[in-house]
């Protein structure tokens, strides 16, 4: 479901126009992942979950001079995984651990947002009001989808943007929000936000 949404938002056909081969796949098979690169491996691999098998798969699909970026900081101080040190020496593999941005990165992001080269709305899959904040925070790992945007000055249960159409059958406000979102490629928008704040 997430990959389908990603493929809709980030079209492989559009990427191809810029000379980029964009592939969406869900696989834990090393050979299948390496086949995408014709067996050469990846320059950069990002690991977003502190799971030994995921770290080890990331290491196994690195190409020459590849960098494994371990983005997910583990809570377990003894977390470890096997890492191929032969490849560290002979294939120049390296690892970095990051979980945030520097002030310079943030300035770059703001600049890209201003130039409309980045659209953070692709991350938002749910909206809610102050009454949804506690349960959303406590149950975040169990709630599917992307970012949950909470408006602290309205009351609204946590609501998936994908559910607007169904909710619109009994609440005209959601029908209007659904139309606004659909007109914006299925994404949350400033127009939808303005309507929400004026009508909820």
PDB file of C-alpha atoms in Angstrom:
ATOM      1  CA  UNK A   1       0.000   0.000   0.000  1.00  0.00           C
ATOM      2  CA  UNK A   2       2.800   2.443   0.878  1.00  0.00           C
ATOM      3  CA  UNK A   3       4.747   1.531  -2.246  1.00  0.00           C
ATOM      4  CA  UNK A   4       1.663   2.009  -4.402  1.00  0.00           C
ATOM      5  CA  UNK A   5       1.193   5.483  -2.930  1.00  0.00           C
ATOM      6  CA  UNK A   6       4.863   6.321  -3.415  1.00  0.00           C
ATOM      7  CA  UNK A   7       4.784   5.185  -7.036  1.00  0.00           C
ATOM      8  CA  UNK A   8       1.725   7.335  -7.667  1.00  0.00           C
ATOM      9  CA  UNK A   9       3.368  10.412  -6.117  1.00  0.00           C
ATOM     10  CA  UNK A  10       6.836   9.859  -7.568  1.00  0.00           C
ATOM     11  CA  UNK A  11       6.281   8.571 -11.061  1.00  0.00           C
ATOM     12  CA  UNK A  12       9.027   6.380 -12.552  1.00  0.00           C
ATOM     13  CA  UNK A  13       8.085   7.825 -15.964  1.00  0.00           C
ATOM     14  CA  UNK A  14       8.719  11.374 -14.710  1.00  0.00           C
ATOM     15  CA  UNK A  15      12.015  10.308 -13.137  1.00  0.00           C
ATOM     16  CA  UNK A  16      13.067   8.713 -16.434  1.00  0.00           C
ATOM     17  CA  UNK A  17      12.752  12.120 -18.112  1.00  0.00           C
ATOM     18  CA  UNK A  18      15.655  13.226 -15.884  1.00  0.00           C
ATOM     19  CA  UNK A  19      17.670  10.099 -16.642  1.00  0.00           C
ATOM     20  CA  UNK A  20      16.772   8.446 -13.344  1.00  0.00           C
ATOM     21  CA  UNK A  21      15.694   4.816 -13.067  1.00  0.00           C
ATOM     22  CA  UNK A  22      13.211   4.816 -10.186  1.00  0.00           C
ATOM     23  CA  UNK A  23      12.188   1.393  -8.872  1.00  0.00           C
ATOM     24  CA  UNK A  24       9.746   0.660  -6.070  1.00  0.00           C
ATOM     25  CA  UNK A  25      10.063  -2.784  -4.555  1.00  0.00           C
ATOM     26  CA  UNK A  26       9.693  -4.570  -1.258  1.00  0.00           C
ATOM     27  CA  UNK A  27      12.226  -7.342  -1.061  1.00  0.00           C
ATOM     28  CA  UNK A  28      14.553  -8.883   1.462  1.00  0.00           C
ATOM     29  CA  UNK A  29      16.216 -10.928  -1.285  1.00  0.00           C
ATOM     30  CA  UNK A  30      19.791  -9.723  -1.793  1.00  0.00           C
ATOM     31  CA  UNK A  31      20.043 -11.034  -5.347  1.00  0.00           C
ATOM     32  CA  UNK A  32      16.771  -9.396  -6.381  1.00  0.00           C
ATOM     33  CA  UNK A  33      17.939  -6.049  -4.957  1.00  0.00           C
ATOM     34  CA  UNK A  34      21.352  -6.322  -6.609  1.00  0.00           C
ATOM     35  CA  UNK A  35      19.723  -7.187  -9.958  1.00  0.00           C
ATOM     36  CA  UNK A  36      18.337  -3.629 -10.083  1.00  0.00           C
ATOM     37  CA  UNK A  37      21.938  -2.376 -10.228  1.00  0.00           C
ATOM     38  CA  UNK A  38      23.061  -5.078 -12.678  1.00  0.00           C
ATOM     39  CA  UNK A  39      24.985  -6.604  -9.795  1.00  0.00           C
ATOM     40  CA  UNK A  40      27.216  -3.613  -9.016  1.00  0.00           C
ATOM     41  CA  UNK A  41      25.509  -2.672  -5.751  1.00  0.00           C
ATOM     42  CA  UNK A  42      24.411   0.680  -4.387  1.00  0.00           C
ATOM     43  CA  UNK A  43      26.422   3.820  -3.684  1.00  0.00           C
ATOM     44  CA  UNK A  44      24.245   4.652  -0.681  1.00  0.00           C
ATOM     45  CA  UNK A  45      21.991   2.459   1.435  1.00  0.00           C
ATOM     46  CA  UNK A  46      19.797   3.964   4.157  1.00  0.00           C
ATOM     47  CA  UNK A  47      18.706   1.741   7.039  1.00  0.00           C
ATOM     48  CA  UNK A  48      15.689   3.144   8.870  1.00  0.00           C
ATOM     49  CA  UNK A  49      15.080   0.357  11.382  1.00  0.00           C
ATOM     50  CA  UNK A  50      17.434  -0.967  14.059  1.00  0.00           C
ATOM     51  CA  UNK A  51      17.036  -4.590  13.002  1.00  0.00           C
ATOM     52  CA  UNK A  52      20.218  -6.686  12.600  1.00  0.00           C
ATOM     53  CA  UNK A  53      18.939  -8.481   9.489  1.00  0.00           C
ATOM     54  CA  UNK A  54      18.134  -5.160   7.811  1.00  0.00           C
ATOM     55  CA  UNK A  55      21.575  -3.728   8.617  1.00  0.00           C
ATOM     56  CA  UNK A  56      23.229  -6.886   7.289  1.00  0.00           C
ATOM     57  CA  UNK A  57      21.168  -6.796   4.081  1.00  0.00           C
ATOM     58  CA  UNK A  58      22.132  -3.146   3.628  1.00  0.00           C
ATOM     59  CA  UNK A  59      25.795  -4.074   4.001  1.00  0.00           C
ATOM     60  CA  UNK A  60      25.410  -6.943   1.498  1.00  0.00           C
ATOM     61  CA  UNK A  61      24.022  -4.711  -1.276  1.00  0.00           C
ATOM     62  CA  UNK A  62      26.635  -1.946  -1.073  1.00  0.00           C
ATOM     63  CA  UNK A  63      28.711  -1.329  -4.170  1.00  0.00           C
ATOM     64  CA  UNK A  64      32.332  -0.184  -4.370  1.00  0.00           C
ATOM     65  CA  UNK A  65      32.942   2.805  -2.044  1.00  0.00           C
ATOM     66  CA  UNK A  66      29.357   2.419  -0.815  1.00  0.00           C
ATOM     67  CA  UNK A  67      28.083   4.083   2.332  1.00  0.00           C
ATOM     68  CA  UNK A  68      25.574   2.506   4.684  1.00  0.00           C
ATOM     69  CA  UNK A  69      23.729   5.277   6.507  1.00  0.00           C
ATOM     70  CA  UNK A  70      22.271   3.925   9.744  1.00  0.00           C
ATOM     71  CA  UNK A  71      19.545   6.513  10.212  1.00  0.00           C
ATOM     72  CA  UNK A  72      17.612   4.797  13.006  1.00  0.00           C
ATOM     73  CA  UNK A  73      19.319   5.296  16.346  1.00  0.00           C
ATOM     74  CA  UNK A  74      18.734   2.169  18.464  1.00  0.00           C
ATOM     75  CA  UNK A  75      17.549   2.331  22.069  1.00  0.00           C
ATOM     76  CA  UNK A  76      19.486  -0.839  22.928  1.00  0.00           C
ATOM     77  CA  UNK A  77      23.055   0.131  23.900  1.00  0.00           C
ATOM     78  CA  UNK A  78      24.198  -3.361  22.912  1.00  0.00           C
ATOM     79  CA  UNK A  79      22.613  -3.342  19.457  1.00  0.00           C
ATOM     80  CA  UNK A  80      24.946  -4.942  16.925  1.00  0.00           C
ATOM     81  CA  UNK A  81      24.937  -6.627  13.543  1.00  0.00           C
ATOM     82  CA  UNK A  82      27.492  -8.427  11.379  1.00  0.00           C
ATOM     83  CA  UNK A  83      29.341  -6.127   8.989  1.00  0.00           C
ATOM     84  CA  UNK A  84      31.677  -7.345   6.238  1.00  0.00           C
ATOM     85  CA  UNK A  85      35.061  -5.864   7.140  1.00  0.00           C
ATOM     86  CA  UNK A  86      36.730  -7.485   4.167  1.00  0.00           C
ATOM     87  CA  UNK A  87      34.668  -5.085   2.064  1.00  0.00           C
ATOM     88  CA  UNK A  88      35.526  -2.198   4.369  1.00  0.00           C
ATOM     89  CA  UNK A  89      39.150  -2.746   3.467  1.00  0.00           C
ATOM     90  CA  UNK A  90      39.016  -3.893  -0.159  1.00  0.00           C
ATOM     91  CA  UNK A  91      35.766  -2.363  -1.450  1.00  0.00           C
ATOM     92  CA  UNK A  92      36.009   0.831   0.633  1.00  0.00           C
ATOM     93  CA  UNK A  93      32.639   0.296   2.286  1.00  0.00           C
ATOM     94  CA  UNK A  94      31.882   2.698   5.106  1.00  0.00           C
ATOM     95  CA  UNK A  95      29.109   3.399   7.560  1.00  0.00           C
ATOM     96  CA  UNK A  96      27.641   6.607   8.947  1.00  0.00           C
ATOM     97  CA  UNK A  97      25.112   7.115  11.702  1.00  0.00           C
ATOM     98  CA  UNK A  98      22.766  10.063  11.349  1.00  0.00           C
ATOM     99  CA  UNK A  99      19.334  10.892  12.655  1.00  0.00           C
ATOM    100  CA  UNK A 100      18.910  14.547  11.940  1.00  0.00           C
ATOM    101  CA  UNK A 101      20.033  17.577  10.036  1.00  0.00           C
ATOM    102  CA  UNK A 102      22.605  20.267  10.630  1.00  0.00           C
ATOM    103  CA  UNK A 103      21.585  23.955  10.628  1.00  0.00           C
ATOM    104  CA  UNK A 104      23.062  24.214   7.110  1.00  0.00           C
ATOM    105  CA  UNK A 105      20.881  21.272   5.996  1.00  0.00           C
ATOM    106  CA  UNK A 106      17.814  23.011   7.405  1.00  0.00           C
ATOM    107  CA  UNK A 107      18.644  26.183   5.473  1.00  0.00           C
ATOM    108  CA  UNK A 108      18.983  24.125   2.289  1.00  0.00           C
ATOM    109  CA  UNK A 109      15.616  22.478   2.948  1.00  0.00           C
ATOM    110  CA  UNK A 110      13.889  25.819   3.501  1.00  0.00           C
ATOM    111  CA  UNK A 111      15.456  27.095   0.283  1.00  0.00           C
ATOM    112  CA  UNK A 112      14.241  24.045  -1.659  1.00  0.00           C
ATOM    113  CA  UNK A 113      10.763  24.390  -0.160  1.00  0.00           C
ATOM    114  CA  UNK A 114      10.682  28.047  -1.211  1.00  0.00           C
ATOM    115  CA  UNK A 115      11.647  27.055  -4.758  1.00  0.00           C
ATOM    116  CA  UNK A 116       8.907  24.369  -4.751  1.00  0.00           C
ATOM    117  CA  UNK A 117      11.499  21.647  -5.352  1.00  0.00           C
ATOM    118  CA  UNK A 118      10.412  19.814  -2.195  1.00  0.00           C
ATOM    119  CA  UNK A 119       6.802  19.190  -1.186  1.00  0.00           C
ATOM    120  CA  UNK A 120       6.370  18.047   2.424  1.00  0.00           C
ATOM    121  CA  UNK A 121       2.679  17.317   1.840  1.00  0.00           C
ATOM    122  CA  UNK A 122       3.622  13.929   0.328  1.00  0.00           C
ATOM    123  CA  UNK A 123       4.420  12.752   3.865  1.00  0.00           C
ATOM    124  CA  UNK A 124       1.032  13.657   5.396  1.00  0.00           C
ATOM    125  CA  UNK A 125      -1.525  10.841   5.463  1.00  0.00           C
ATOM    126  CA  UNK A 126      -3.682  11.818   8.462  1.00  0.00           C
ATOM    127  CA  UNK A 127      -5.037  14.949  10.118  1.00  0.00           C
ATOM    128  CA  UNK A 128      -6.522  15.412  13.560  1.00  0.00           C
ATOM    129  CA  UNK A 129      -7.341  17.879  16.290  1.00  0.00           C
ATOM    130  CA  UNK A 130      -6.180  18.380  19.859  1.00  0.00           C
ATOM    131  CA  UNK A 131      -8.454  15.546  21.017  1.00  0.00           C
ATOM    132  CA  UNK A 132      -6.497  13.122  18.814  1.00  0.00           C
ATOM    133  CA  UNK A 133      -3.033  14.175  19.996  1.00  0.00           C
ATOM    134  CA  UNK A 134      -2.591  11.876  23.005  1.00  0.00           C
ATOM    135  CA  UNK A 135      -3.856   8.639  21.435  1.00  0.00           C
ATOM    136  CA  UNK A 136      -2.022   9.364  18.198  1.00  0.00           C
ATOM    137  CA  UNK A 137       1.252   9.903  20.047  1.00  0.00           C
ATOM    138  CA  UNK A 138       0.835   6.819  22.225  1.00  0.00           C
ATOM    139  CA  UNK A 139      -0.165   4.571  19.324  1.00  0.00           C
ATOM    140  CA  UNK A 140       2.017   6.007  16.571  1.00  0.00           C
ATOM    141  CA  UNK A 141       3.873   2.743  15.813  1.00  0.00           C
ATOM    142  CA  UNK A 142       0.531   0.955  15.357  1.00  0.00           C
ATOM    143  CA  UNK A 143      -1.046   3.534  13.024  1.00  0.00           C
ATOM    144  CA  UNK A 144      -0.236   2.894   9.372  1.00  0.00           C
ATOM    145  CA  UNK A 145       0.655   5.623   6.899  1.00  0.00           C
ATOM    146  CA  UNK A 146       2.949   8.600   7.016  1.00  0.00           C
ATOM    147  CA  UNK A 147       2.939  11.776   9.094  1.00  0.00           C
ATOM    148  CA  UNK A 148      -0.007  12.653  11.285  1.00  0.00           C
ATOM    149  CA  UNK A 149      -0.666  16.404  11.261  1.00  0.00           C
ATOM    150  CA  UNK A 150      -2.329  17.581  14.479  1.00  0.00           C
ATOM    151  CA  UNK A 151      -4.126  20.933  14.643  1.00  0.00           C
ATOM    152  CA  UNK A 152      -4.111  21.874  18.319  1.00  0.00           C
ATOM    153  CA  UNK A 153      -6.789  24.559  18.036  1.00  0.00           C
ATOM    154  CA  UNK A 154      -9.606  22.344  16.675  1.00  0.00           C
ATOM    155  CA  UNK A 155     -11.283  19.125  17.761  1.00  0.00           C
ATOM    156  CA  UNK A 156     -11.178  16.319  15.206  1.00  0.00           C
ATOM    157  CA  UNK A 157     -10.508  12.590  15.590  1.00  0.00           C
ATOM    158  CA  UNK A 158      -7.425  11.336  13.767  1.00  0.00           C
ATOM    159  CA  UNK A 159      -8.647  10.983  10.194  1.00  0.00           C
ATOM    160  CA  UNK A 160      -6.908   9.397   7.220  1.00  0.00           C
ATOM    161  CA  UNK A 161      -6.943  11.603   4.131  1.00  0.00           C
ATOM    162  CA  UNK A 162      -7.806   8.459   2.178  1.00  0.00           C
ATOM    163  CA  UNK A 163     -11.065   8.238   4.186  1.00  0.00           C
ATOM    164  CA  UNK A 164     -12.370  11.697   3.212  1.00  0.00           C
ATOM    165  CA  UNK A 165     -14.435  10.330   0.326  1.00  0.00           C
ATOM    166  CA  UNK A 166     -16.303   7.847   2.525  1.00  0.00           C
ATOM    167  CA  UNK A 167     -16.737  10.377   5.341  1.00  0.00           C
ATOM    168  CA  UNK A 168     -18.038  12.880   2.799  1.00  0.00           C
ATOM    169  CA  UNK A 169     -21.129  10.728   2.258  1.00  0.00           C
ATOM    170  CA  UNK A 170     -22.436  11.808   5.659  1.00  0.00           C
ATOM    171  CA  UNK A 171     -20.487  15.027   6.334  1.00  0.00           C
ATOM    172  CA  UNK A 172     -20.366  17.602   3.551  1.00  0.00           C
ATOM    173  CA  UNK A 173     -17.209  19.153   5.011  1.00  0.00           C
ATOM    174  CA  UNK A 174     -15.273  15.984   4.238  1.00  0.00           C
ATOM    175  CA  UNK A 175     -16.764  15.871   0.733  1.00  0.00           C
ATOM    176  CA  UNK A 176     -15.340  19.356   0.136  1.00  0.00           C
ATOM    177  CA  UNK A 177     -11.972  18.399   1.669  1.00  0.00           C
ATOM    178  CA  UNK A 178     -11.919  15.283  -0.520  1.00  0.00           C
ATOM    179  CA  UNK A 179     -12.434  17.393  -3.655  1.00  0.00           C
ATOM    180  CA  UNK A 180      -9.634  19.768  -2.612  1.00  0.00           C
ATOM    181  CA  UNK A 181      -7.234  16.916  -1.911  1.00  0.00           C
ATOM    182  CA  UNK A 182      -8.064  15.106  -5.159  1.00  0.00           C
ATOM    183  CA  UNK A 183      -7.434  18.343  -7.073  1.00  0.00           C
ATOM    184  CA  UNK A 184      -3.956  18.351  -5.475  1.00  0.00           C
ATOM    185  CA  UNK A 185      -2.910  14.839  -6.588  1.00  0.00           C
ATOM    186  CA  UNK A 186      -4.353  13.306  -3.411  1.00  0.00           C
ATOM    187  CA  UNK A 187      -2.192  15.472  -1.157  1.00  0.00           C
ATOM    188  CA  UNK A 188      -2.976  17.742   1.761  1.00  0.00           C
ATOM    189  CA  UNK A 189      -2.775  21.390   0.745  1.00  0.00           C
ATOM    190  CA  UNK A 190      -2.831  24.955   2.051  1.00  0.00           C
ATOM    191  CA  UNK A 191      -6.316  25.322   0.577  1.00  0.00           C
ATOM    192  CA  UNK A 192      -7.571  22.239   2.431  1.00  0.00           C
ATOM    193  CA  UNK A 193      -5.930  23.433   5.642  1.00  0.00           C
ATOM    194  CA  UNK A 194      -7.588  26.831   5.361  1.00  0.00           C
ATOM    195  CA  UNK A 195     -10.985  25.190   4.819  1.00  0.00           C
ATOM    196  CA  UNK A 196     -10.405  22.831   7.754  1.00  0.00           C
ATOM    197  CA  UNK A 197      -9.547  25.656  10.134  1.00  0.00           C
ATOM    198  CA  UNK A 198     -12.562  27.691   9.069  1.00  0.00           C
ATOM    199  CA  UNK A 199     -15.073  24.837   9.267  1.00  0.00           C
ATOM    200  CA  UNK A 200     -14.091  22.482  12.078  1.00  0.00           C
TER     201      UNK A 200
END
